[in-house]
PDB file of C-alpha atoms in Angstrom:
ATOM      1  CA  UNK W  45     105.135  99.967 103.062  1.00 45.00           C
ATOM      2  CA  UNK W  46     106.407 103.279 104.507  1.00 51.00           C
ATOM      3  CA  UNK W  47     103.916 106.049 105.974  1.00 57.00           C
ATOM      4  CA  UNK W  48     102.896 109.144 102.961  1.00 67.00           C
ATOM      5  CA  UNK W  49     105.358 112.025 103.041  1.00 68.00           C
ATOM      6  CA  UNK W  50     104.019 115.621 102.633  1.00 74.00           C
ATOM      7  CA  UNK W  51     102.623 117.639 105.605  1.00 87.00           C
ATOM      8  CA  UNK W  52      98.916 120.283 105.403  1.00 90.00           C
ATOM      9  CA  UNK W  53     101.417 122.961 104.160  1.00 94.00           C
ATOM     10  CA  UNK W  54     103.680 121.649 101.662  1.00 92.00           C
ATOM     11  CA  UNK W  55      99.245 120.434  99.837  1.00 90.00           C
ATOM     12  CA  UNK W  56      98.771 124.084  99.962  1.00 94.00           C
ATOM     13  CA  UNK W  57     101.962 125.956  98.965  1.00 95.00           C
ATOM     14  CA  UNK W  58     101.452 123.367  95.652  1.00 91.00           C
ATOM     15  CA  UNK W  59      97.700 124.402  95.722  1.00 92.00           C
ATOM     16  CA  UNK W  60      99.149 127.897  95.243  1.00 96.00           C
ATOM     17  CA  UNK W  61     101.798 127.209  92.908  1.00 94.00           C
ATOM     18  CA  UNK W  62      99.399 125.988  90.879  1.00 87.00           C
ATOM     19  CA  UNK W  63      98.056 128.828  90.868  1.00 91.00           C
ATOM     20  CA  UNK W  64      95.189 128.721  93.231  1.00 91.00           C
ATOM     21  CA  UNK W  65      95.765 129.783  96.839  1.00 94.00           C
ATOM     22  CA  UNK W  66      95.972 126.714  99.059  1.00 95.00           C
ATOM     23  CA  UNK W  67      95.249 127.292 103.117  1.00 95.00           C
ATOM     24  CA  UNK W  68      95.992 124.945 105.550  1.00 95.00           C
ATOM     25  CA  UNK W  69      93.409 124.330 107.572  1.00 96.00           C
ATOM     26  CA  UNK W  70      93.973 120.567 110.224  1.00 95.00           C
ATOM     27  CA  UNK W  71      89.882 118.932 110.557  1.00 96.00           C
ATOM     28  CA  UNK W  72      89.754 115.274 111.443  1.00 96.00           C
ATOM     29  CA  UNK W  73      86.147 114.753 109.806  1.00 97.00           C
ATOM     30  CA  UNK W  74      85.438 111.792 112.046  1.00 96.00           C
ATOM     31  CA  UNK W  75      84.904 114.756 114.615  1.00 98.00           C
ATOM     32  CA  UNK W  76      82.300 116.266 114.033  1.00 98.00           C
ATOM     33  CA  UNK W  77      83.115 119.766 116.001  1.00 98.00           C
ATOM     34  CA  UNK W  78      86.259 119.646 114.382  1.00 98.00           C
ATOM     35  CA  UNK W  79      84.060 119.446 111.170  1.00 98.00           C
ATOM     36  CA  UNK W  80      81.330 123.080 112.186  1.00 98.00           C
ATOM     37  CA  UNK W  81      84.846 125.147 113.356  1.00 98.00           C
ATOM     38  CA  UNK W  82      86.326 124.614 109.059  1.00 98.00           C
ATOM     39  CA  UNK W  83      82.629 124.866 107.914  1.00 98.00           C
ATOM     40  CA  UNK W  84      82.437 127.550 110.029  1.00 98.00           C
ATOM     41  CA  UNK W  85      85.607 128.876 109.581  1.00 98.00           C
ATOM     42  CA  UNK W  86      84.214 129.300 105.657  1.00 98.00           C
ATOM     43  CA  UNK W  87      81.146 131.144 106.721  1.00 98.00           C
ATOM     44  CA  UNK W  88      82.285 133.697 108.182  1.00 98.00           C
ATOM     45  CA  UNK W  89      85.681 134.343 105.689  1.00 97.00           C
ATOM     46  CA  UNK W  90      83.558 133.397 102.486  1.00 97.00           C
ATOM     47  CA  UNK W  91      79.930 133.847 103.159  1.00 98.00           C
ATOM     48  CA  UNK W  92      78.312 130.945 100.945  1.00 98.00           C
ATOM     49  CA  UNK W  93      80.660 127.903  99.272  1.00 98.00           C
ATOM     50  CA  UNK W  94      81.078 127.507  95.598  1.00 98.00           C
ATOM     51  CA  UNK W  95      81.969 123.706  95.711  1.00 98.00           C
ATOM     52  CA  UNK W  96      82.438 121.318  97.769  1.00 98.00           C
ATOM     53  CA  UNK W  97      84.323 117.973  97.524  1.00 98.00           C
ATOM     54  CA  UNK W  98      83.728 114.855  99.623  1.00 98.00           C
ATOM     55  CA  UNK W  99      87.085 112.496  99.750  1.00 97.00           C
ATOM     56  CA  UNK W 100      88.276 111.934 102.600  1.00 96.00           C
ATOM     57  CA  UNK W 101      88.502 108.276 103.032  1.00 95.00           C
ATOM     58  CA  UNK W 102      90.476 106.541 105.828  1.00 94.00           C
ATOM     59  CA  UNK W 103      89.491 102.623 103.965  1.00 94.00           C
ATOM     60  CA  UNK W 104      92.940 102.941 102.833  1.00 92.00           C
ATOM     61  CA  UNK W 105      95.369 103.864 105.585  1.00 91.00           C
ATOM     62  CA  UNK W 106      95.656  99.981 106.531  1.00 93.00           C
ATOM     63  CA  UNK W 107      96.734  99.583 103.318  1.00 89.00           C
ATOM     64  CA  UNK W 108      99.770 102.469 104.162  1.00 86.00           C
ATOM     65  CA  UNK W 109     100.665 100.931 107.259  1.00 90.00           C
ATOM     66  CA  UNK W 110     100.792  97.464 105.719  1.00 91.00           C
ATOM     67  CA  UNK W 111      98.610  96.370 108.657  1.00 95.00           C
ATOM     68  CA  UNK W 112      96.399  93.296 109.667  1.00 96.00           C
ATOM     69  CA  UNK W 113      94.030  95.250 108.275  1.00 95.00           C
ATOM     70  CA  UNK W 114      95.982  95.305 104.667  1.00 93.00           C
ATOM     71  CA  UNK W 115      97.708  92.416 104.958  1.00 95.00           C
ATOM     72  CA  UNK W 116      94.037  90.641 105.335  1.00 95.00           C
ATOM     73  CA  UNK W 117      91.996  92.817 102.357  1.00 93.00           C
ATOM     74  CA  UNK W 118      91.732  90.380  99.485  1.00 92.00           C
ATOM     75  CA  UNK W 119      89.585  87.916 102.433  1.00 95.00           C
ATOM     76  CA  UNK W 120      86.898  86.766 103.451  1.00 95.00           C
ATOM     77  CA  UNK W 121      85.208  89.389 105.376  1.00 95.00           C
ATOM     78  CA  UNK W 122      84.954  86.737 108.568  1.00 96.00           C
ATOM     79  CA  UNK W 123      88.569  86.958 108.147  1.00 97.00           C
ATOM     80  CA  UNK W 124      89.515  90.598 108.186  1.00 96.00           C
ATOM     81  CA  UNK W 125      89.507  93.154 111.026  1.00 96.00           C
ATOM     82  CA  UNK W 126      85.964  95.089 111.671  1.00 96.00           C
ATOM     83  CA  UNK W 127      88.399  97.756 112.668  1.00 95.00           C
ATOM     84  CA  UNK W 128      88.061  98.188 108.412  1.00 95.00           C
ATOM     85  CA  UNK W 129      84.302  98.725 108.105  1.00 97.00           C
ATOM     86  CA  UNK W 130      84.612 101.558 110.747  1.00 96.00           C
ATOM     87  CA  UNK W 131      87.825 103.371 108.426  1.00 96.00           C
ATOM     88  CA  UNK W 132      85.797 102.493 104.989  1.00 96.00           C
ATOM     89  CA  UNK W 133      82.381 104.545 107.225  1.00 97.00           C
ATOM     90  CA  UNK W 134      83.587 106.289 109.419  1.00 97.00           C
ATOM     91  CA  UNK W 135      86.533 108.172 107.498  1.00 96.00           C
ATOM     92  CA  UNK W 136      84.264 108.073 104.517  1.00 97.00           C
ATOM     93  CA  UNK W 137      80.846 107.960 103.995  1.00 98.00           C
ATOM     94  CA  UNK W 138      79.858 109.470 107.867  1.00 98.00           C
ATOM     95  CA  UNK W 139      82.355 112.814 107.103  1.00 98.00           C
ATOM     96  CA  UNK W 140      81.331 112.612 104.089  1.00 98.00           C
ATOM     97  CA  UNK W 141      77.769 113.098 105.643  1.00 98.00           C
ATOM     98  CA  UNK W 142      78.457 115.603 107.989  1.00 98.00           C
ATOM     99  CA  UNK W 143      79.741 117.937 105.494  1.00 98.00           C
ATOM    100  CA  UNK W 144      77.672 117.544 104.267  1.00 98.00           C
ATOM    101  CA  UNK W 145      74.856 118.274 106.221  1.00 98.00           C
ATOM    102  CA  UNK W 146      76.658 121.234 107.893  1.00 98.00           C
ATOM    103  CA  UNK W 147      77.724 122.553 104.836  1.00 98.00           C
ATOM    104  CA  UNK W 148      74.612 122.624 103.063  1.00 98.00           C
ATOM    105  CA  UNK W 149      73.580 126.313 103.991  1.00 98.00           C
ATOM    106  CA  UNK W 150      76.601 127.710 102.313  1.00 98.00           C
ATOM    107  CA  UNK W 151      76.490 125.797  98.866  1.00 98.00           C
ATOM    108  CA  UNK W 152      72.566 126.890  98.494  1.00 98.00           C
ATOM    109  CA  UNK W 153      73.700 130.823  99.004  1.00 98.00           C
ATOM    110  CA  UNK W 154      75.671 130.098  96.133  1.00 98.00           C
ATOM    111  CA  UNK W 155      73.798 127.317  94.691  1.00 98.00           C
ATOM    112  CA  UNK W 156      76.745 125.513  94.527  1.00 98.00           C
ATOM    113  CA  UNK W 157      77.937 121.921  93.570  1.00 98.00           C
ATOM    114  CA  UNK W 158      78.659 118.560  96.254  1.00 98.00           C
ATOM    115  CA  UNK W 159      81.424 116.347  94.412  1.00 98.00           C
ATOM    116  CA  UNK W 160      81.137 113.176  95.814  1.00 98.00           C
ATOM    117  CA  UNK W 161      84.820 111.253  95.739  1.00 98.00           C
ATOM    118  CA  UNK W 162      82.938 107.413  95.060  1.00 97.00           C
ATOM    119  CA  UNK W 163      84.589 104.935  92.111  1.00 95.00           C
ATOM    120  CA  UNK W 164      83.005 101.780  90.728  1.00 94.00           C
ATOM    121  CA  UNK W 165      83.716  98.523  93.044  1.00 89.00           C
ATOM    122  CA  UNK W 166      80.121 100.825  94.218  1.00 91.00           C
ATOM    123  CA  UNK W 167      78.013  99.453  91.373  1.00 88.00           C
ATOM    124  CA  UNK W 168      78.458  95.107  92.161  1.00 83.00           C
ATOM    125  CA  UNK W 169      80.364  93.658  93.482  1.00 82.00           C
ATOM    126  CA  UNK W 170      82.283  90.701  91.687  1.00 79.00           C
ATOM    127  CA  UNK W 171      85.178  87.974  92.581  1.00 79.00           C
ATOM    128  CA  UNK W 172      86.346  88.759  96.466  1.00 79.00           C
ATOM    129  CA  UNK W 173      86.483  91.945  96.232  1.00 84.00           C
ATOM    130  CA  UNK W 174      86.615  94.135  99.786  1.00 91.00           C
ATOM    131  CA  UNK W 175      82.887  93.859 101.360  1.00 95.00           C
ATOM    132  CA  UNK W 176      82.816  97.262 103.078  1.00 96.00           C
ATOM    133  CA  UNK W 177      84.570  98.641  99.802  1.00 95.00           C
ATOM    134  CA  UNK W 178      81.577  97.690  97.614  1.00 95.00           C
ATOM    135  CA  UNK W 179      79.135  99.149 100.655  1.00 96.00           C
ATOM    136  CA  UNK W 180      81.115 102.356 101.829  1.00 97.00           C
ATOM    137  CA  UNK W 181      80.585 103.163  97.556  1.00 97.00           C
ATOM    138  CA  UNK W 182      77.747 102.484  96.983  1.00 97.00           C
ATOM    139  CA  UNK W 183      76.682 104.237 100.070  1.00 98.00           C
ATOM    140  CA  UNK W 184      78.695 106.727  98.555  1.00 98.00           C
ATOM    141  CA  UNK W 185      75.951 106.722  94.645  1.00 98.00           C
ATOM    142  CA  UNK W 186      72.938 106.154  97.185  1.00 98.00           C
ATOM    143  CA  UNK W 187      74.095 109.382  99.408  1.00 98.00           C
ATOM    144  CA  UNK W 188      74.412 111.805  96.553  1.00 98.00           C
ATOM    145  CA  UNK W 189      71.108 110.733  94.951  1.00 98.00           C
ATOM    146  CA  UNK W 190      69.220 111.584  97.581  1.00 98.00           C
ATOM    147  CA  UNK W 191      71.374 114.893  98.387  1.00 98.00           C
ATOM    148  CA  UNK W 192      70.161 115.470  94.656  1.00 98.00           C
ATOM    149  CA  UNK W 193      65.857 115.261  95.456  1.00 98.00           C
ATOM    150  CA  UNK W 194      66.776 117.266  98.766  1.00 98.00           C
ATOM    151  CA  UNK W 195      68.975 120.184  97.500  1.00 98.00           C
ATOM    152  CA  UNK W 196      67.506 120.354  94.429  1.00 98.00           C
ATOM    153  CA  UNK W 197      65.113 123.099  94.541  1.00 98.00           C
ATOM    154  CA  UNK W 198      68.558 124.938  95.732  1.00 98.00           C
ATOM    155  CA  UNK W 199      69.527 125.532  92.830  1.00 98.00           C
ATOM    156  CA  UNK W 200      72.405 122.459  94.483  1.00 98.00           C
ATOM    157  CA  UNK W 201      73.963 120.046  92.106  1.00 98.00           C
ATOM    158  CA  UNK W 202      75.283 117.121  93.353  1.00 98.00           C
ATOM    159  CA  UNK W 203      77.448 114.635  91.894  1.00 98.00           C
ATOM    160  CA  UNK W 204      79.279 111.573  91.998  1.00 98.00           C
ATOM    161  CA  UNK W 205      82.367 110.887  90.631  1.00 98.00           C
ATOM    162  CA  UNK W 206      84.821 108.528  89.271  1.00 98.00           C
ATOM    163  CA  UNK W 207      87.886 108.462  88.987  1.00 97.00           C
ATOM    164  CA  UNK W 208      90.210 105.998  86.931  1.00 96.00           C
ATOM    165  CA  UNK W 209      92.805 105.227  88.492  1.00 94.00           C
ATOM    166  CA  UNK W 210      94.776 107.525  90.105  1.00 95.00           C
ATOM    167  CA  UNK W 211      98.856 108.759  89.947  1.00 94.00           C
ATOM    168  CA  UNK W 212      99.219 109.443  94.715  1.00 90.00           C
ATOM    169  CA  UNK W 213     101.500 108.652  96.712  1.00 86.00           C
ATOM    170  CA  UNK W 214     100.233 105.057  97.897  1.00 85.00           C
ATOM    171  CA  UNK W 215     100.063 103.488  93.998  1.00 89.00           C
ATOM    172  CA  UNK W 216     103.033 105.393  93.377  1.00 88.00           C
ATOM    173  CA  UNK W 217     105.305 104.221  96.316  1.00 84.00           C
ATOM    174  CA  UNK W 218     103.227 100.348  95.391  1.00 80.00           C
ATOM    175  CA  UNK W 219     106.263 100.529  92.902  1.00 71.00           C
ATOM    176  CA  UNK W 220     105.511  97.431  90.264  1.00 81.00           C
ATOM    177  CA  UNK W 221     101.865  96.453  91.615  1.00 87.00           C
ATOM    178  CA  UNK W 222     100.009  98.875  89.125  1.00 90.00           C
ATOM    179  CA  UNK W 223     100.418  99.234  85.207  1.00 92.00           C
ATOM    180  CA  UNK W 224     100.357 102.404  85.313  1.00 93.00           C
ATOM    181  CA  UNK W 225      99.765 103.057  81.610  1.00 93.00           C
ATOM    182  CA  UNK W 226      95.883 103.786  81.728  1.00 94.00           C
ATOM    183  CA  UNK W 227      96.493 105.964  85.555  1.00 96.00           C
ATOM    184  CA  UNK W 228      95.689 109.585  86.113  1.00 97.00           C
ATOM    185  CA  UNK W 229      96.835 112.723  87.702  1.00 96.00           C
ATOM    186  CA  UNK W 230      95.433 113.939  91.213  1.00 93.00           C
ATOM    187  CA  UNK W 231      95.020 116.945  88.862  1.00 95.00           C
ATOM    188  CA  UNK W 232      93.209 115.146  86.516  1.00 98.00           C
ATOM    189  CA  UNK W 233      90.058 114.838  89.032  1.00 97.00           C
ATOM    190  CA  UNK W 234      90.103 118.266  90.001  1.00 96.00           C
ATOM    191  CA  UNK W 235      89.692 119.049  86.804  1.00 97.00           C
ATOM    192  CA  UNK W 236      86.562 117.271  85.892  1.00 98.00           C
ATOM    193  CA  UNK W 237      85.250 118.973  89.065  1.00 98.00           C
ATOM    194  CA  UNK W 238      86.632 122.652  87.804  1.00 98.00           C
ATOM    195  CA  UNK W 239      84.440 121.919  84.916  1.00 98.00           C
ATOM    196  CA  UNK W 240      81.786 120.839  86.150  1.00 98.00           C
ATOM    197  CA  UNK W 241      81.378 123.910  88.637  1.00 98.00           C
ATOM    198  CA  UNK W 242      81.429 126.172  85.313  1.00 98.00           C
ATOM    199  CA  UNK W 243      79.261 124.096  83.378  1.00 98.00           C
ATOM    200  CA  UNK W 244      75.559 126.039  83.635  1.00 98.00           C
ATOM    201  CA  UNK W 245      73.889 122.799  83.229  1.00 98.00           C
ATOM    202  CA  UNK W 246      75.222 121.282  86.050  1.00 98.00           C
ATOM    203  CA  UNK W 247      72.962 120.612  87.170  1.00 98.00           C
ATOM    204  CA  UNK W 248      70.963 118.568  85.057  1.00 98.00           C
ATOM    205  CA  UNK W 249      73.329 116.027  85.933  1.00 98.00           C
ATOM    206  CA  UNK W 250      72.545 116.043  89.477  1.00 98.00           C
ATOM    207  CA  UNK W 251      72.127 112.954  90.958  1.00 98.00           C
ATOM    208  CA  UNK W 252      74.244 111.333  88.509  1.00 98.00           C
ATOM    209  CA  UNK W 253      77.518 109.373  88.553  1.00 98.00           C
ATOM    210  CA  UNK W 254      79.955 110.074  86.714  1.00 98.00           C
ATOM    211  CA  UNK W 255      83.078 109.345  85.093  1.00 98.00           C
ATOM    212  CA  UNK W 256      86.015 111.882  84.872  1.00 98.00           C
ATOM    213  CA  UNK W 257      87.876 109.943  81.462  1.00 98.00           C
ATOM    214  CA  UNK W 258      84.458 109.973  80.386  1.00 98.00           C
ATOM    215  CA  UNK W 259      84.103 113.962  81.043  1.00 98.00           C
ATOM    216  CA  UNK W 260      86.739 114.917  79.177  1.00 98.00           C
ATOM    217  CA  UNK W 261      85.601 114.199  76.276  1.00 97.00           C
ATOM    218  CA  UNK W 262      82.061 115.872  77.036  1.00 98.00           C
ATOM    219  CA  UNK W 263      84.978 119.229  78.322  1.00 98.00           C
ATOM    220  CA  UNK W 264      87.527 119.074  75.866  1.00 98.00           C
ATOM    221  CA  UNK W 265      89.564 118.312  78.689  1.00 98.00           C
ATOM    222  CA  UNK W 266      93.162 116.688  79.534  1.00 98.00           C
ATOM    223  CA  UNK W 267      95.573 115.486  82.305  1.00 98.00           C
ATOM    224  CA  UNK W 268      98.483 117.701  82.632  1.00 96.00           C
ATOM    225  CA  UNK W 269     100.740 114.952  80.451  1.00 96.00           C
ATOM    226  CA  UNK W 270      97.890 115.990  77.902  1.00 97.00           C
ATOM    227  CA  UNK W 271      96.499 112.937  77.427  1.00 96.00           C
ATOM    228  CA  UNK W 272      93.392 112.080  77.295  1.00 97.00           C
ATOM    229  CA  UNK W 273      93.050 108.473  79.505  1.00 97.00           C
ATOM    230  CA  UNK W 274      90.099 105.878  78.881  1.00 96.00           C
ATOM    231  CA  UNK W 275      87.113 105.430  80.899  1.00 96.00           C
ATOM    232  CA  UNK W 276      87.045 102.437  82.882  1.00 92.00           C
ATOM    233  CA  UNK W 277      83.714 101.755  82.812  1.00 92.00           C
ATOM    234  CA  UNK W 278      84.109  98.788  80.427  1.00 89.00           C
ATOM    235  CA  UNK W 279      86.673  96.569  82.417  1.00 86.00           C
ATOM    236  CA  UNK W 280      84.304  97.744  85.746  1.00 85.00           C
ATOM    237  CA  UNK W 281      80.432  96.052  83.275  1.00 81.00           C
ATOM    238  CA  UNK W 282      82.875  92.995  82.226  1.00 75.00           C
ATOM    239  CA  UNK W 283      81.127  90.496  83.498  1.00 56.00           C
ATOM    240  CA  UNK W 284      83.324  87.731  86.286  1.00 49.00           C
ATOM    241  CA  UNK W 285      85.030  89.002  88.302  1.00 42.00           C
ATOM    242  CA  UNK W 286      88.745  91.052  87.579  1.00 40.00           C
ATOM    243  CA  UNK W 287      91.007  92.914  89.427  1.00 35.00           C
ATOM    244  CA  UNK W 288      90.470  96.360  91.424  1.00 37.00           C
ATOM    245  CA  UNK W 289      92.629  99.564  89.843  1.00 36.00           C
ATOM    246  CA  UNK W 290      92.028 101.460  92.787  1.00 38.00           C
TER     247      UNK W 290
END
């Protein structure tokens, strides 16, 4: 599979084109010093932070490069390279913890919102699904529960948010590998976060696992094409093993 296209500058430009203010900042979230520098910059320039979305994820790097990590994705765990664990926990779970810990004072100043992007795989293991993947997503969900307990007295909400099948660059490159009939644009998840952040009652949801497609029904928003994707929850709550969709 070819490397993914795009750059920080192009992404920031797209954010600005869509009505935001994109600011490109390079940061390797496996390096605590780089993460700290970004958080300190936010503090210096803004003094507080309204929303933190934890979406760092190195777990699919092996799939994009199609190296041993990708080629053994569905193999028994003892046949997979141990590096797969590090991909998902260092550039994933640990990065989310560190960033939230460093940003907590800024979030408290704003009475803000923490969103961990996770997935249904964290709820229960099925068949031959990837073991580190299950554990990483489950850890993100449990982390939110603990964050909520610590941050609730400070009026900061923390939730875990599940997308469905997102039309990322990687998914679109894997032509024919996915059924995109009920897929979501990357902006759809952003709309879910925006509605949560604007909800004066969001603290009532703190510690919960939420699904973007279900929030769309509650808040009344749609995807960029005007459609409202169906929640993938029924598929993942069904009995027996089934294919992953993200």
